[in-house]
PDB file of C-alpha atoms in Angstrom:
ATOM      1  CA  MET A   1     -56.787  26.180 -22.311  1.00  0.00           C
ATOM      2  CA  GLU A   2     -55.206  25.303 -18.973  1.00  0.00           C
ATOM      3  CA  ASN A   3     -51.985  23.351 -19.221  1.00  0.00           C
ATOM      4  CA  GLN A   4     -52.345  20.061 -17.328  1.00  0.00           C
ATOM      5  CA  ALA A   5     -48.595  19.869 -16.767  1.00  0.00           C
ATOM      6  CA  ASP A   6     -48.729  23.134 -14.807  1.00  0.00           C
ATOM      7  CA  LYS A   7     -51.361  21.667 -12.487  1.00  0.00           C
ATOM      8  CA  THR A   8     -49.266  18.624 -11.628  1.00  0.00           C
ATOM      9  CA  GLN A   9     -45.817  20.246 -11.391  1.00  0.00           C
ATOM     10  CA  LEU A  10     -44.175  19.542  -8.043  1.00  0.00           C
ATOM     11  CA  SER A  11     -43.037  22.487  -5.973  1.00  0.00           C
ATOM     12  CA  ILE A  12     -39.446  22.356  -4.713  1.00  0.00           C
ATOM     13  CA  PRO A  13     -40.410  21.652  -1.042  1.00  0.00           C
ATOM     14  CA  GLU A  14     -42.752  18.846  -2.176  1.00  0.00           C
ATOM     15  CA  ALA A  15     -40.111  17.405  -4.489  1.00  0.00           C
ATOM     16  CA  VAL A  16     -37.414  17.429  -1.790  1.00  0.00           C
ATOM     17  CA  LEU A  17     -39.644  15.592   0.709  1.00  0.00           C
ATOM     18  CA  LEU A  18     -40.799  13.042  -1.878  1.00  0.00           C
ATOM     19  CA  GLY A  19     -37.214  12.738  -3.089  1.00  0.00           C
ATOM     20  CA  HIS A  20     -36.176  11.486   0.340  1.00  0.00           C
ATOM     21  CA  ALA A  21     -38.808   8.761   0.148  1.00  0.00           C
ATOM     22  CA  LEU A  22     -37.794   7.865  -3.421  1.00  0.00           C
ATOM     23  CA  VAL A  23     -34.077   7.636  -2.652  1.00  0.00           C
ATOM     24  CA  SER A  24     -34.747   5.623   0.496  1.00  0.00           C
ATOM     25  CA  ARG A  25     -36.787   3.092  -1.464  1.00  0.00           C
ATOM     26  CA  VAL A  26     -34.171   2.826  -4.200  1.00  0.00           C
ATOM     27  CA  ALA A  27     -31.467   2.236  -1.573  1.00  0.00           C
ATOM     28  CA  ASP A  28     -33.581  -0.386   0.206  1.00  0.00           C
ATOM     29  CA  SER A  29     -34.287  -2.196  -3.068  1.00  0.00           C
ATOM     30  CA  LEU A  30     -30.550  -2.425  -3.751  1.00  0.00           C
ATOM     31  CA  GLY A  31     -29.558  -3.348  -0.195  1.00  0.00           C
ATOM     32  CA  ILE A  32     -27.629  -0.088   0.208  1.00  0.00           C
ATOM     33  CA  ARG A  33     -27.176   1.634   3.553  1.00  0.00           C
ATOM     34  CA  ALA A  34     -28.026   5.297   3.013  1.00  0.00           C
ATOM     35  CA  PHE A  35     -28.695   8.213   5.318  1.00  0.00           C
ATOM     36  CA  PHE A  36     -29.804  11.776   4.600  1.00  0.00           C
ATOM     37  CA  ILE A  37     -27.889  14.875   5.626  1.00  0.00           C
ATOM     38  CA  LYS A  38     -28.800  18.557   5.890  1.00  0.00           C
ATOM     39  CA  GLY A  39     -32.163  19.395   4.331  1.00  0.00           C
ATOM     40  CA  PRO A  40     -35.598  19.040   5.978  1.00  0.00           C
ATOM     41  CA  ALA A  41     -34.414  16.282   8.318  1.00  0.00           C
ATOM     42  CA  SER A  42     -32.095  18.756  10.065  1.00  0.00           C
ATOM     43  CA  VAL A  43     -35.002  21.171  10.508  1.00  0.00           C
ATOM     44  CA  LEU A  44     -37.190  18.412  11.959  1.00  0.00           C
ATOM     45  CA  GLN A  45     -34.393  17.508  14.390  1.00  0.00           C
ATOM     46  CA  GLY A  46     -34.115  21.122  15.559  1.00  0.00           C
ATOM     47  CA  LEU A  47     -30.600  21.537  14.164  1.00  0.00           C
ATOM     48  CA  ARG A  48     -31.547  24.207  11.635  1.00  0.00           C
ATOM     49  CA  LEU A  49     -33.869  27.146  11.483  1.00  0.00           C
ATOM     50  CA  PRO A  50     -36.772  26.584   9.061  1.00  0.00           C
ATOM     51  CA  LYS A  51     -35.611  26.965   5.473  1.00  0.00           C
ATOM     52  CA  VAL A  52     -36.474  25.585   2.041  1.00  0.00           C
ATOM     53  CA  SER A  53     -34.000  22.997   0.764  1.00  0.00           C
ATOM     54  CA  ALA A  54     -33.371  22.930  -2.978  1.00  0.00           C
ATOM     55  CA  ASP A  55     -32.063  19.384  -3.241  1.00  0.00           C
ATOM     56  CA  VAL A  56     -31.837  15.984  -1.573  1.00  0.00           C
ATOM     57  CA  ASP A  57     -28.511  15.099   0.087  1.00  0.00           C
ATOM     58  CA  VAL A  58     -27.933  11.398   0.686  1.00  0.00           C
ATOM     59  CA  PHE A  59     -24.792   9.689   1.989  1.00  0.00           C
ATOM     60  CA  VAL A  60     -23.677   6.191   0.956  1.00  0.00           C
ATOM     61  CA  ALA A  61     -20.520   4.152   1.435  1.00  0.00           C
ATOM     62  CA  PRO A  62     -17.956   4.746  -1.339  1.00  0.00           C
ATOM     63  CA  ALA A  63     -18.347   1.152  -2.503  1.00  0.00           C
ATOM     64  CA  ASP A  64     -22.093   1.721  -3.020  1.00  0.00           C
ATOM     65  CA  LEU A  65     -21.828   4.982  -4.978  1.00  0.00           C
ATOM     66  CA  GLU A  66     -21.984   3.434  -8.442  1.00  0.00           C
ATOM     67  CA  ALA A  67     -24.919   1.180  -7.563  1.00  0.00           C
ATOM     68  CA  MET A  68     -26.869   4.056  -5.951  1.00  0.00           C
ATOM     69  CA  VAL A  69     -26.370   6.363  -8.933  1.00  0.00           C
ATOM     70  CA  GLY A  70     -27.186   3.485 -11.289  1.00  0.00           C
ATOM     71  CA  GLY A  71     -30.438   2.781  -9.447  1.00  0.00           C
ATOM     72  CA  LEU A  72     -31.484   6.418  -9.829  1.00  0.00           C
ATOM     73  CA  LYS A  73     -30.543   6.433 -13.515  1.00  0.00           C
ATOM     74  CA  GLU A  74     -32.830   3.451 -14.068  1.00  0.00           C
ATOM     75  CA  ARG A  75     -35.667   5.665 -12.815  1.00  0.00           C
ATOM     76  CA  GLY A  76     -34.967   8.495 -15.234  1.00  0.00           C
ATOM     77  CA  TRP A  77     -32.406  10.504 -13.294  1.00  0.00           C
ATOM     78  CA  ARG A  78     -29.299  11.660 -15.172  1.00  0.00           C
ATOM     79  CA  GLU A  79     -25.820  12.509 -13.955  1.00  0.00           C
ATOM     80  CA  ARG A  80     -24.986  16.198 -14.237  1.00  0.00           C
ATOM     81  CA  PRO A  81     -21.764  17.264 -15.979  1.00  0.00           C
ATOM     82  CA  VAL A  82     -18.869  18.148 -13.680  1.00  0.00           C
ATOM     83  CA  ASP A  83     -15.517  19.818 -14.116  1.00  0.00           C
ATOM     84  CA  PRO A  84     -13.112  16.932 -14.924  1.00  0.00           C
ATOM     85  CA  ASP A  85     -10.293  18.645 -13.001  1.00  0.00           C
ATOM     86  CA  SER A  86     -10.383  16.554  -9.831  1.00  0.00           C
ATOM     87  CA  THR A  87      -7.127  18.076  -8.583  1.00  0.00           C
ATOM     88  CA  THR A  88      -8.584  21.558  -8.336  1.00  0.00           C
ATOM     89  CA  PHE A  89     -12.033  20.323  -7.330  1.00  0.00           C
ATOM     90  CA  PRO A  90     -11.710  17.048  -5.350  1.00  0.00           C
ATOM     91  CA  LYS A  91     -14.887  15.047  -5.875  1.00  0.00           C
ATOM     92  CA  HIS A  92     -17.065  14.241  -2.860  1.00  0.00           C
ATOM     93  CA  SER A  93     -20.497  13.644  -4.423  1.00  0.00           C
ATOM     94  CA  VAL A  94     -22.377  12.918  -7.630  1.00  0.00           C
ATOM     95  CA  THR A  95     -25.326  15.112  -8.588  1.00  0.00           C
ATOM     96  CA  VAL A  96     -28.251  13.776 -10.605  1.00  0.00           C
ATOM     97  CA  ASP A  97     -31.334  15.546 -11.917  1.00  0.00           C
ATOM     98  CA  HIS A  98     -34.590  14.582 -13.634  1.00  0.00           C
ATOM     99  CA  PRO A  99     -36.455  16.523 -16.333  1.00  0.00           C
ATOM    100  CA  GLU A 100     -39.730  16.168 -14.403  1.00  0.00           C
ATOM    101  CA  TRP A 101     -38.402  17.010 -10.936  1.00  0.00           C
ATOM    102  CA  PRO A 102     -37.553  20.578  -9.812  1.00  0.00           C
ATOM    103  CA  CYS A 103     -34.811  19.427  -7.426  1.00  0.00           C
ATOM    104  CA  CYS A 104     -31.518  17.578  -7.708  1.00  0.00           C
ATOM    105  CA  ILE A 105     -30.168  14.648  -5.703  1.00  0.00           C
ATOM    106  CA  ASP A 106     -26.613  14.845  -4.368  1.00  0.00           C
ATOM    107  CA  VAL A 107     -25.187  11.402  -3.623  1.00  0.00           C
ATOM    108  CA  HIS A 108     -22.284  11.871  -1.190  1.00  0.00           C
ATOM    109  CA  PHE A 109     -19.555   9.300  -0.645  1.00  0.00           C
ATOM    110  CA  ARG A 110     -17.260  11.462   1.485  1.00  0.00           C
ATOM    111  CA  PHE A 111     -17.510  14.841   3.179  1.00  0.00           C
ATOM    112  CA  PRO A 112     -15.031  17.754   2.969  1.00  0.00           C
ATOM    113  CA  GLY A 113     -13.254  18.216   6.280  1.00  0.00           C
ATOM    114  CA  MET A 114     -13.349  14.521   7.163  1.00  0.00           C
ATOM    115  CA  GLU A 115      -9.790  13.383   6.469  1.00  0.00           C
ATOM    116  CA  ASN A 116      -9.913   9.688   7.399  1.00  0.00           C
ATOM    117  CA  ASP A 117     -10.364   7.018   4.749  1.00  0.00           C
ATOM    118  CA  PRO A 118     -13.879   7.605   3.339  1.00  0.00           C
ATOM    119  CA  ALA A 119     -14.933   3.988   3.833  1.00  0.00           C
ATOM    120  CA  ASP A 120     -13.806   3.984   7.478  1.00  0.00           C
ATOM    121  CA  ALA A 121     -15.380   7.392   8.084  1.00  0.00           C
ATOM    122  CA  TYR A 122     -18.670   6.119   6.648  1.00  0.00           C
ATOM    123  CA  GLU A 123     -18.742   3.194   9.095  1.00  0.00           C
ATOM    124  CA  ARG A 124     -18.209   5.591  11.986  1.00  0.00           C
ATOM    125  CA  MET A 125     -20.987   7.831  10.705  1.00  0.00           C
ATOM    126  CA  TRP A 126     -23.410   4.972  10.085  1.00  0.00           C
ATOM    127  CA  ALA A 127     -22.964   3.906  13.712  1.00  0.00           C
ATOM    128  CA  ASN A 128     -24.260   7.367  14.678  1.00  0.00           C
ATOM    129  CA  THR A 129     -27.508   7.422  12.679  1.00  0.00           C
ATOM    130  CA  GLU A 130     -31.150   7.021  13.666  1.00  0.00           C
ATOM    131  CA  ASP A 131     -34.604   6.747  12.107  1.00  0.00           C
ATOM    132  CA  LEU A 132     -36.770   9.786  11.355  1.00  0.00           C
ATOM    133  CA  GLU A 133     -40.117  10.002   9.568  1.00  0.00           C
ATOM    134  CA  VAL A 134     -39.927  12.114   6.413  1.00  0.00           C
ATOM    135  CA  ALA A 135     -42.767  12.259   3.843  1.00  0.00           C
ATOM    136  CA  GLY A 136     -44.574   9.455   5.666  1.00  0.00           C
ATOM    137  CA  GLN A 137     -41.608   7.087   5.523  1.00  0.00           C
ATOM    138  CA  ASN A 138     -38.906   6.215   8.025  1.00  0.00           C
ATOM    139  CA  VAL A 139     -35.513   7.208   6.681  1.00  0.00           C
ATOM    140  CA  ARG A 140     -32.047   7.113   8.206  1.00  0.00           C
ATOM    141  CA  VAL A 141     -30.520  10.415   9.352  1.00  0.00           C
ATOM    142  CA  PRO A 142     -27.522  11.414  11.496  1.00  0.00           C
ATOM    143  CA  ALA A 143     -27.998  11.418  15.240  1.00  0.00           C
ATOM    144  CA  LYS A 144     -27.800  14.985  16.520  1.00  0.00           C
ATOM    145  CA  PRO A 145     -24.035  15.129  17.321  1.00  0.00           C
ATOM    146  CA  LEU A 146     -23.158  13.842  13.842  1.00  0.00           C
ATOM    147  CA  GLY A 147     -25.759  16.122  12.282  1.00  0.00           C
ATOM    148  CA  ILE A 148     -24.199  19.133  14.020  1.00  0.00           C
ATOM    149  CA  LEU A 149     -20.724  18.077  12.847  1.00  0.00           C
ATOM    150  CA  ILE A 150     -21.843  17.802   9.218  1.00  0.00           C
ATOM    151  CA  LEU A 151     -23.725  21.102   9.233  1.00  0.00           C
ATOM    152  CA  ALA A 152     -20.855  22.905  10.971  1.00  0.00           C
ATOM    153  CA  LEU A 153     -18.276  21.581   8.497  1.00  0.00           C
ATOM    154  CA  HIS A 154     -20.514  22.693   5.655  1.00  0.00           C
ATOM    155  CA  SER A 155     -20.837  26.238   7.038  1.00  0.00           C
ATOM    156  CA  LEU A 156     -17.166  26.550   8.026  1.00  0.00           C
ATOM    157  CA  ARG A 157     -16.266  26.392   4.336  1.00  0.00           C
ATOM    158  CA  SER A 158     -17.992  29.753   3.724  1.00  0.00           C
ATOM    159  CA  THR A 159     -17.826  31.822   6.884  1.00  0.00           C
ATOM    160  CA  GLN A 160     -17.729  34.990   4.759  1.00  0.00           C
ATOM    161  CA  LEU A 161     -21.457  34.420   4.091  1.00  0.00           C
ATOM    162  CA  PRO A 162     -23.907  35.797   6.701  1.00  0.00           C
ATOM    163  CA  ALA A 163     -26.149  32.713   6.373  1.00  0.00           C
ATOM    164  CA  CYS A 164     -23.254  30.395   7.265  1.00  0.00           C
ATOM    165  CA  ARG A 165     -22.238  32.504  10.263  1.00  0.00           C
ATOM    166  CA  GLN A 166     -25.848  32.485  11.452  1.00  0.00           C
ATOM    167  CA  GLU A 167     -26.004  28.706  11.098  1.00  0.00           C
ATOM    168  CA  LEU A 168     -22.796  28.263  13.102  1.00  0.00           C
ATOM    169  CA  GLU A 169     -24.168  30.470  15.876  1.00  0.00           C
ATOM    170  CA  PHE A 170     -27.398  28.478  15.938  1.00  0.00           C
ATOM    171  CA  LEU A 171     -25.498  25.165  16.037  1.00  0.00           C
ATOM    172  CA  ALA A 172     -23.316  26.441  18.873  1.00  0.00           C
ATOM    173  CA  GLU A 173     -26.407  27.259  20.929  1.00  0.00           C
ATOM    174  CA  VAL A 174     -27.891  23.802  20.275  1.00  0.00           C
ATOM    175  CA  THR A 175     -24.577  22.170  21.180  1.00  0.00           C
ATOM    176  CA  LYS A 176     -24.352  24.046  24.489  1.00  0.00           C
ATOM    177  CA  LYS A 177     -28.028  23.617  25.348  1.00  0.00           C
ATOM    178  CA  ASP A 178     -28.047  19.837  24.801  1.00  0.00           C
ATOM    179  CA  SER A 179     -24.425  19.182  25.900  1.00  0.00           C
ATOM    180  CA  HIS A 180     -23.356  17.609  22.589  1.00  0.00           C
ATOM    181  CA  ALA A 181     -19.760  18.892  22.570  1.00  0.00           C
ATOM    182  CA  GLY A 182     -18.222  15.694  23.958  1.00  0.00           C
ATOM    183  CA  ALA A 183     -20.042  13.461  21.474  1.00  0.00           C
ATOM    184  CA  ILE A 184     -19.104  15.769  18.591  1.00  0.00           C
ATOM    185  CA  LEU A 185     -15.472  15.582  19.693  1.00  0.00           C
ATOM    186  CA  ASP A 186     -15.569  11.774  19.660  1.00  0.00           C
ATOM    187  CA  ILE A 187     -17.110  11.599  16.164  1.00  0.00           C
ATOM    188  CA  SER A 188     -14.713  14.251  14.887  1.00  0.00           C
ATOM    189  CA  ALA A 189     -11.747  12.217  16.093  1.00  0.00           C
ATOM    190  CA  ALA A 190     -13.185   9.029  14.586  1.00  0.00           C
ATOM    191  CA  THR A 191     -13.715  10.612  11.158  1.00  0.00           C
ATOM    192  CA  GLY A 192     -10.579  12.754  11.001  1.00  0.00           C
ATOM    193  CA  SER A 193     -12.486  16.036  11.333  1.00  0.00           C
ATOM    194  CA  LEU A 194     -10.660  17.574  14.297  1.00  0.00           C
ATOM    195  CA  ALA A 195      -8.608  20.057  12.295  1.00  0.00           C
ATOM    196  CA  ALA A 196     -11.560  21.331  10.271  1.00  0.00           C
ATOM    197  CA  ILE A 197     -14.054  21.509  13.158  1.00  0.00           C
ATOM    198  CA  ARG A 198     -11.668  23.138  15.634  1.00  0.00           C
ATOM    199  CA  PRO A 199     -12.824  26.774  15.049  1.00  0.00           C
ATOM    200  CA  PHE A 200     -16.375  25.716  15.894  1.00  0.00           C
ATOM    201  CA  LEU A 201     -15.815  23.133  18.621  1.00  0.00           C
ATOM    202  CA  GLU A 202     -12.835  24.261  20.671  1.00  0.00           C
ATOM    203  CA  ASP A 203     -14.640  27.015  22.589  1.00  0.00           C
ATOM    204  CA  LEU A 204     -17.655  24.758  23.243  1.00  0.00           C
ATOM    205  CA  LEU A 205     -15.621  22.160  25.132  1.00  0.00           C
ATOM    206  CA  PRO A 206     -14.854  22.468  28.845  1.00  0.00           C
ATOM    207  CA  GLU A 207     -11.524  24.282  29.101  1.00  0.00           C
ATOM    208  CA  ALA A 208      -9.767  21.333  30.738  1.00  0.00           C
ATOM    209  CA  GLU A 209     -10.965  18.962  28.008  1.00  0.00           C
ATOM    210  CA  ALA A 210     -10.084  21.328  25.145  1.00  0.00           C
ATOM    211  CA  GLU A 211      -6.508  21.590  26.458  1.00  0.00           C
ATOM    212  CA  THR A 212      -6.046  17.804  26.268  1.00  0.00           C
ATOM    213  CA  VAL A 213      -7.110  17.510  22.621  1.00  0.00           C
ATOM    214  CA  ASP A 214      -4.287  16.953  20.141  1.00  0.00           C
ATOM    215  CA  TRP A 215      -5.577  19.213  17.385  1.00  0.00           C
ATOM    216  CA  PRO A 216      -3.950  18.214  14.065  1.00  0.00           C
ATOM    217  CA  GLU A 217      -2.997  20.542  11.241  1.00  0.00           C
ATOM    218  CA  ALA A 218      -5.619  21.048   8.533  1.00  0.00           C
ATOM    219  CA  SER A 219      -5.023  19.245   5.246  1.00  0.00           C
ATOM    220  CA  THR A 220      -4.055  21.066   2.064  1.00  0.00           C
ATOM    221  CA  GLU A 221      -7.453  20.239   0.561  1.00  0.00           C
ATOM    222  CA  TRP A 222      -9.302  21.821   3.488  1.00  0.00           C
ATOM    223  CA  ARG A 223      -7.088  24.914   3.534  1.00  0.00           C
ATOM    224  CA  ASN A 224      -7.630  25.303  -0.198  1.00  0.00           C
ATOM    225  CA  ARG A 225     -11.409  25.099   0.240  1.00  0.00           C
ATOM    226  CA  LEU A 226     -11.287  27.864   2.830  1.00  0.00           C
ATOM    227  CA  MET A 227      -9.172  30.065   0.565  1.00  0.00           C
ATOM    228  CA  ALA A 228     -11.245  29.489  -2.583  1.00  0.00           C
ATOM    229  CA  ARG A 229     -13.984  32.012  -1.876  1.00  0.00           C
ATOM    230  CA  GLU A 230     -14.246  33.744  -5.242  1.00  0.00           C
ATOM    231  CA  PRO A 231     -14.726  32.642  -8.887  1.00  0.00           C
ATOM    232  CA  GLY A 232     -11.398  31.420 -10.269  1.00  0.00           C
ATOM    233  CA  SER A 233      -9.553  31.358  -6.956  1.00  0.00           C
ATOM    234  CA  ALA A 234      -9.561  27.546  -6.708  1.00  0.00           C
ATOM    235  CA  ARG A 235      -7.789  27.291 -10.071  1.00  0.00           C
ATOM    236  CA  LEU A 236      -5.201  29.902  -9.070  1.00  0.00           C
ATOM    237  CA  ILE A 237      -4.474  28.007  -5.862  1.00  0.00           C
ATOM    238  CA  ALA A 238      -4.177  24.667  -7.696  1.00  0.00           C
ATOM    239  CA  LEU A 239      -1.955  26.238 -10.348  1.00  0.00           C
ATOM    240  CA  ALA A 240       0.368  27.710  -7.727  1.00  0.00           C
ATOM    241  CA  GLN A 241       0.676  24.356  -5.933  1.00  0.00           C
ATOM    242  CA  ALA A 242       1.046  22.178  -9.045  1.00  0.00           C
ATOM    243  CA  PRO A 243       4.373  20.697 -10.190  1.00  0.00           C
ATOM    244  CA  LEU A 244       6.082  22.787 -12.874  1.00  0.00           C
ATOM    245  CA  LYS A 245       5.457  20.152 -15.568  1.00  0.00           C
ATOM    246  CA  ASP A 246       1.670  20.341 -14.985  1.00  0.00           C
ATOM    247  CA  LYS A 247       1.351  24.137 -15.006  1.00  0.00           C
ATOM    248  CA  PRO A 248       1.144  24.686 -18.815  1.00  0.00           C
ATOM    249  CA  ARG A 249      -1.693  22.158 -19.213  1.00  0.00           C
ATOM    250  CA  MET A 250      -3.584  23.540 -16.227  1.00  0.00           C
ATOM    251  CA  LEU A 251      -3.143  27.123 -17.431  1.00  0.00           C
ATOM    252  CA  PHE A 252      -4.423  26.177 -20.890  1.00  0.00           C
ATOM    253  CA  ARG A 253      -7.520  24.529 -19.413  1.00  0.00           C
ATOM    254  CA  ALA A 254      -8.115  27.476 -17.109  1.00  0.00           C
ATOM    255  CA  VAL A 255      -8.162  29.843 -20.093  1.00  0.00           C
ATOM    256  CA  LEU A 256     -10.016  27.473 -22.450  1.00  0.00           C
ATOM    257  CA  PRO A 257     -12.115  25.117 -20.298  1.00  0.00           C
ATOM    258  CA  VAL A 258     -13.875  22.058 -21.673  1.00  0.00           C
ATOM    259  CA  ARG A 259     -17.629  22.197 -22.247  1.00  0.00           C
ATOM    260  CA  GLU A 260     -18.378  20.328 -18.980  1.00  0.00           C
ATOM    261  CA  VAL A 261     -17.106  23.336 -17.022  1.00  0.00           C
ATOM    262  CA  HIS A 262     -19.851  25.513 -18.497  1.00  0.00           C
ATOM    263  CA  LEU A 263     -22.506  22.812 -18.199  1.00  0.00           C
ATOM    264  CA  SER A 264     -21.649  22.251 -14.537  1.00  0.00           C
ATOM    265  CA  ARG A 265     -22.906  25.785 -13.869  1.00  0.00           C
ATOM    266  CA  ASP A 266     -25.960  25.502 -16.120  1.00  0.00           C
ATOM    267  CA  ILE A 267     -26.976  22.203 -17.670  1.00  0.00           C
ATOM    268  CA  TYR A 268     -29.007  24.123 -20.265  1.00  0.00           C
ATOM    269  CA  ALA A 269     -26.152  26.434 -21.281  1.00  0.00           C
ATOM    270  CA  ASP A 270     -25.920  27.191 -25.004  1.00  0.00           C
ATOM    271  CA  MET A 271     -22.995  25.123 -26.327  1.00  0.00           C
ATOM    272  CA  SER A 272     -23.087  26.442 -29.888  1.00  0.00           C
ATOM    273  CA  PHE A 273     -19.987  28.342 -31.058  1.00  0.00           C
ATOM    274  CA  ARG A 274     -21.607  31.696 -30.291  1.00  0.00           C
ATOM    275  CA  GLY A 275     -22.997  30.392 -27.008  1.00  0.00           C
ATOM    276  CA  ARG A 276     -19.585  29.179 -25.853  1.00  0.00           C
ATOM    277  CA  LEU A 277     -18.049  32.542 -26.687  1.00  0.00           C
ATOM    278  CA  GLY A 278     -20.658  34.117 -24.443  1.00  0.00           C
ATOM    279  CA  GLN A 279     -19.898  31.619 -21.686  1.00  0.00           C
ATOM    280  CA  HIS A 280     -16.187  32.456 -21.904  1.00  0.00           C
ATOM    281  CA  ARG A 281     -16.944  36.187 -21.771  1.00  0.00           C
ATOM    282  CA  ASP A 282     -19.190  35.830 -18.710  1.00  0.00           C
ATOM    283  CA  ARG A 283     -16.598  33.655 -17.021  1.00  0.00           C
ATOM    284  CA  TRP A 284     -13.869  36.284 -17.434  1.00  0.00           C
ATOM    285  CA  VAL A 285     -16.200  39.019 -16.254  1.00  0.00           C
ATOM    286  CA  ARG A 286     -16.896  37.072 -13.041  1.00  0.00           C
ATOM    287  CA  PHE A 287     -13.182  36.482 -12.509  1.00  0.00           C
ATOM    288  CA  LEU A 288     -12.134  40.085 -13.120  1.00  0.00           C
ATOM    289  CA  ARG A 289     -14.821  41.418 -10.802  1.00  0.00           C
ATOM    290  CA  ALA A 290     -13.617  39.054  -8.080  1.00  0.00           C
ATOM    291  CA  ALA A 291      -9.877  39.655  -8.678  1.00  0.00           C
ATOM    292  CA  PRO A 292      -9.372  42.287  -5.918  1.00  0.00           C
ATOM    293  CA  ARG A 293     -11.057  40.018  -3.344  1.00  0.00           C
ATOM    294  CA  ILE A 294      -9.047  37.025  -4.566  1.00  0.00           C
ATOM    295  CA  VAL A 295      -5.762  38.902  -4.067  1.00  0.00           C
ATOM    296  CA  LYS A 296      -6.865  39.985  -0.586  1.00  0.00           C
ATOM    297  CA  ASP A 297      -7.992  36.475   0.434  1.00  0.00           C
ATOM    298  CA  LEU A 298      -4.822  34.778  -0.836  1.00  0.00           C
ATOM    299  CA  SER A 299      -2.555  37.326   0.849  1.00  0.00           C
ATOM    300  CA  GLN A 300      -4.374  36.873   4.167  1.00  0.00           C
ATOM    301  CA  ALA A 301      -4.239  33.083   3.838  1.00  0.00           C
ATOM    302  CA  GLY A 302      -0.475  33.174   4.141  1.00  0.00           C
ATOM    303  CA  ARG A 303      -0.546  34.879   7.526  1.00  0.00           C
ATOM    304  CA  PRO A 304      -0.545  32.829  10.741  1.00  0.00           C
ATOM    305  CA  ALA A 305      -3.982  32.484  12.290  1.00  0.00           C
ATOM    306  CA  ASP A 306      -4.696  34.113  15.639  1.00  0.00           C
ATOM    307  CA  ARG A 307      -6.094  31.872  18.340  1.00  0.00           C
TER     308      ARG A 307
END
């Protein structure tokens, strides 16, 4: 007999589009200003090559984070476990999922690479948003210069990946074609993104203008994100930078992580005694396989960058 649930199961592309409409309605019902980043909106705006998005990314002001997540929880969404170590992994979003939806929703309240106060940065971003029709409903999305900034910052974190390098090349062409470099520079300065966006933006500006920009040094958090390319590398970096009194506790938790660390990778992970032993084994296997690349990345990170 045919399973009725199989007939009505949403596909991921359908769920992502409908998720935008759902989140927009929840935000409107709560009086929350929200705009959507990355995902299908970026494709519709011509900022990304066609691709299937696996989740919904929405941005709210930090003060509205709790209310937005609460509104989604009232509709059956549940907050996913996260690693409680916020020193090693600074929090920038909350992820929720639903047992009947094949996609997640990431509720952002700040964005890596934007160093200004998150509330102030949000106001600057909100002033650079516009309406776009998604799934038959008008939703708020970044105007193109802000959209390019967000996508470029996202890809700059993982330039070792071919897909991220391809996206940066595509964004550079769009920026040059539509003359967005000046506007991106202004938004970058307003949100504290100049240091992070420099590798992408500097060569796209007119030479005379690029020479007048006071490019700041990248923050420790941003440098750490760029270095942490392999499994376990973020913890090694945090351990090396931590005060001596904190190192024993951090080392203990790195060797014997709490259950949320495993569940953050797979919400359905087996948390029985035997299952946790297997999780620990797999975790060490991933780390040991990545160890040579970690050593190489960390040694290169200490060298001065060529410009």
